[in-house]
Short mmCIF file of C-alpha atoms in Angstrom, two decimals:
data_model
loop_
_atom_site.label_atom_id
_atom_site.label_comp_id
_atom_site.label_asym_id
_atom_site.label_seq_id
_atom_site.Cartn_x
_atom_site.Cartn_y
_atom_site.Cartn_z
CA UNK D 1 99.84 133.50 132.75
CA UNK D 2 100.94 133.80 136.39
CA UNK D 3 98.14 136.25 137.16
CA UNK D 4 95.49 134.08 135.53
CA UNK D 5 96.72 130.71 136.78
CA UNK D 6 98.63 131.38 140.03
CA UNK D 7 98.08 127.87 141.37
CA UNK D 8 100.14 126.44 138.51
CA UNK D 9 103.12 128.69 139.11
CA UNK D 10 103.05 128.23 142.91
CA UNK D 11 102.88 124.45 142.60
CA UNK D 12 105.38 122.14 144.24
CA UNK D 13 108.32 121.35 141.97
CA UNK D 14 107.79 118.11 140.10
CA UNK D 15 104.01 118.14 140.59
CA UNK D 16 101.62 117.82 137.66
CA UNK D 17 100.66 121.52 138.00
CA UNK D 18 104.32 122.55 137.90
CA UNK D 19 104.81 120.46 134.76
CA UNK D 20 101.80 122.15 133.13
CA UNK D 21 103.13 125.59 134.13
CA UNK D 22 106.47 124.76 132.50
CA UNK D 23 104.67 123.86 129.26
CA UNK D 24 102.63 127.11 129.29
CA UNK D 25 105.42 129.46 130.35
CA UNK D 26 106.63 131.84 127.61
CA UNK D 27 104.08 130.56 125.10
CA UNK D 28 102.48 132.87 122.56
CA UNK D 29 98.73 132.37 122.89
CA UNK D 30 96.21 133.13 120.16
CA UNK D 31 92.55 132.95 121.14
CA UNK D 32 89.61 132.78 118.78
CA UNK D 33 86.54 134.74 119.75
CA UNK D 34 83.85 137.20 118.87
CA UNK D 35 82.29 140.35 120.29
CA UNK D 36 78.70 141.45 119.76
CA UNK D 37 77.63 145.06 120.31
CA UNK D 38 73.91 145.79 120.85
CA UNK D 39 73.02 149.32 119.82
CA UNK D 40 70.09 151.32 121.20
CA UNK D 41 68.70 153.59 118.48
CA UNK D 42 66.87 155.80 120.96
CA UNK D 43 69.83 156.62 123.20
CA UNK D 44 72.44 156.23 120.43
CA UNK D 45 74.61 154.14 122.76
CA UNK D 46 75.91 150.62 122.93
CA UNK D 47 73.75 149.00 125.60
CA UNK D 48 75.22 145.51 125.67
CA UNK D 49 78.50 143.94 124.81
CA UNK D 50 78.73 140.17 124.68
CA UNK D 51 81.96 138.33 124.13
CA UNK D 52 82.81 134.73 123.46
CA UNK D 53 86.33 133.39 123.62
CA UNK D 54 87.44 129.81 123.13
CA UNK D 55 90.26 129.12 125.60
CA UNK D 56 89.48 125.41 125.85
CA UNK D 57 90.53 124.52 122.28
CA UNK D 58 93.80 126.42 122.60
CA UNK D 59 94.68 124.76 125.91
CA UNK D 60 93.62 121.33 124.69
CA UNK D 61 95.86 121.77 121.66
CA UNK D 62 98.80 122.96 123.80
CA UNK D 63 98.45 120.36 126.56
CA UNK D 64 97.11 117.41 124.60
CA UNK D 65 94.55 116.12 127.10
CA UNK D 66 91.41 117.24 128.91
CA UNK D 67 92.67 116.23 132.37
CA UNK D 68 95.45 118.83 132.21
CA UNK D 69 93.02 121.47 130.93
CA UNK D 70 90.80 120.79 133.96
CA UNK D 71 93.82 121.25 136.26
CA UNK D 72 94.56 124.58 134.57
CA UNK D 73 91.12 125.97 135.43
CA UNK D 74 90.84 124.49 138.95
CA UNK D 75 92.04 127.41 141.09
CA UNK D 76 92.41 129.80 138.15
CA UNK D 77 91.52 133.49 138.31
CA UNK D 78 90.03 133.25 134.83
CA UNK D 79 87.22 131.11 133.48
CA UNK D 80 87.22 129.29 130.15
CA UNK D 81 85.04 132.19 128.93
CA UNK D 82 87.78 134.71 129.87
CA UNK D 83 85.94 136.20 132.84
CA UNK D 84 88.54 137.35 135.36
CA UNK D 85 87.82 136.59 139.03
CA UNK D 86 89.53 137.54 142.29
CA UNK D 87 90.61 135.13 145.05
CA UNK D 88 87.05 135.04 146.41
CA UNK D 89 85.47 134.21 143.06
CA UNK D 90 83.97 137.66 142.45
CA UNK D 91 84.02 138.97 138.88
CA UNK D 92 86.79 141.54 138.51
CA UNK D 93 86.67 142.04 134.76
CA UNK D 94 84.53 140.98 131.88
CA UNK D 95 83.43 142.92 128.85
CA UNK D 96 79.87 143.05 130.19
CA UNK D 97 80.90 144.45 133.62
CA UNK D 98 83.00 147.16 131.99
CA UNK D 99 80.13 148.17 129.71
CA UNK D 100 77.61 148.13 132.58
CA UNK D 101 79.88 150.48 134.52
CA UNK D 102 80.22 152.81 131.53
CA UNK D 103 76.45 152.88 130.97
CA UNK D 104 75.73 153.61 134.64
CA UNK D 105 78.11 156.59 134.69
CA UNK D 106 76.39 158.33 131.76
#
């Protein structure tokens, strides 16, 4: 959680973000999602991988209100769709970037 939501864990003690971090810390998280593989018959390779993950419902259930969920994602290194970003907002990891890299190296 600290890697995905560093702003929560660096928050000033007693702040709303620190309170949210305390509620999320050491929680077991189960996400619902799906992955779709597109197969190319000609090349016999997977050519596209699309994923969908629902982080919003899980966080809304854990935190109880949309305002806190918004605070979780403001400054986060991960989007509600589970795309990981660096400090500058560039995509670091997503299923589609990994697959694109694999396809380009073949």
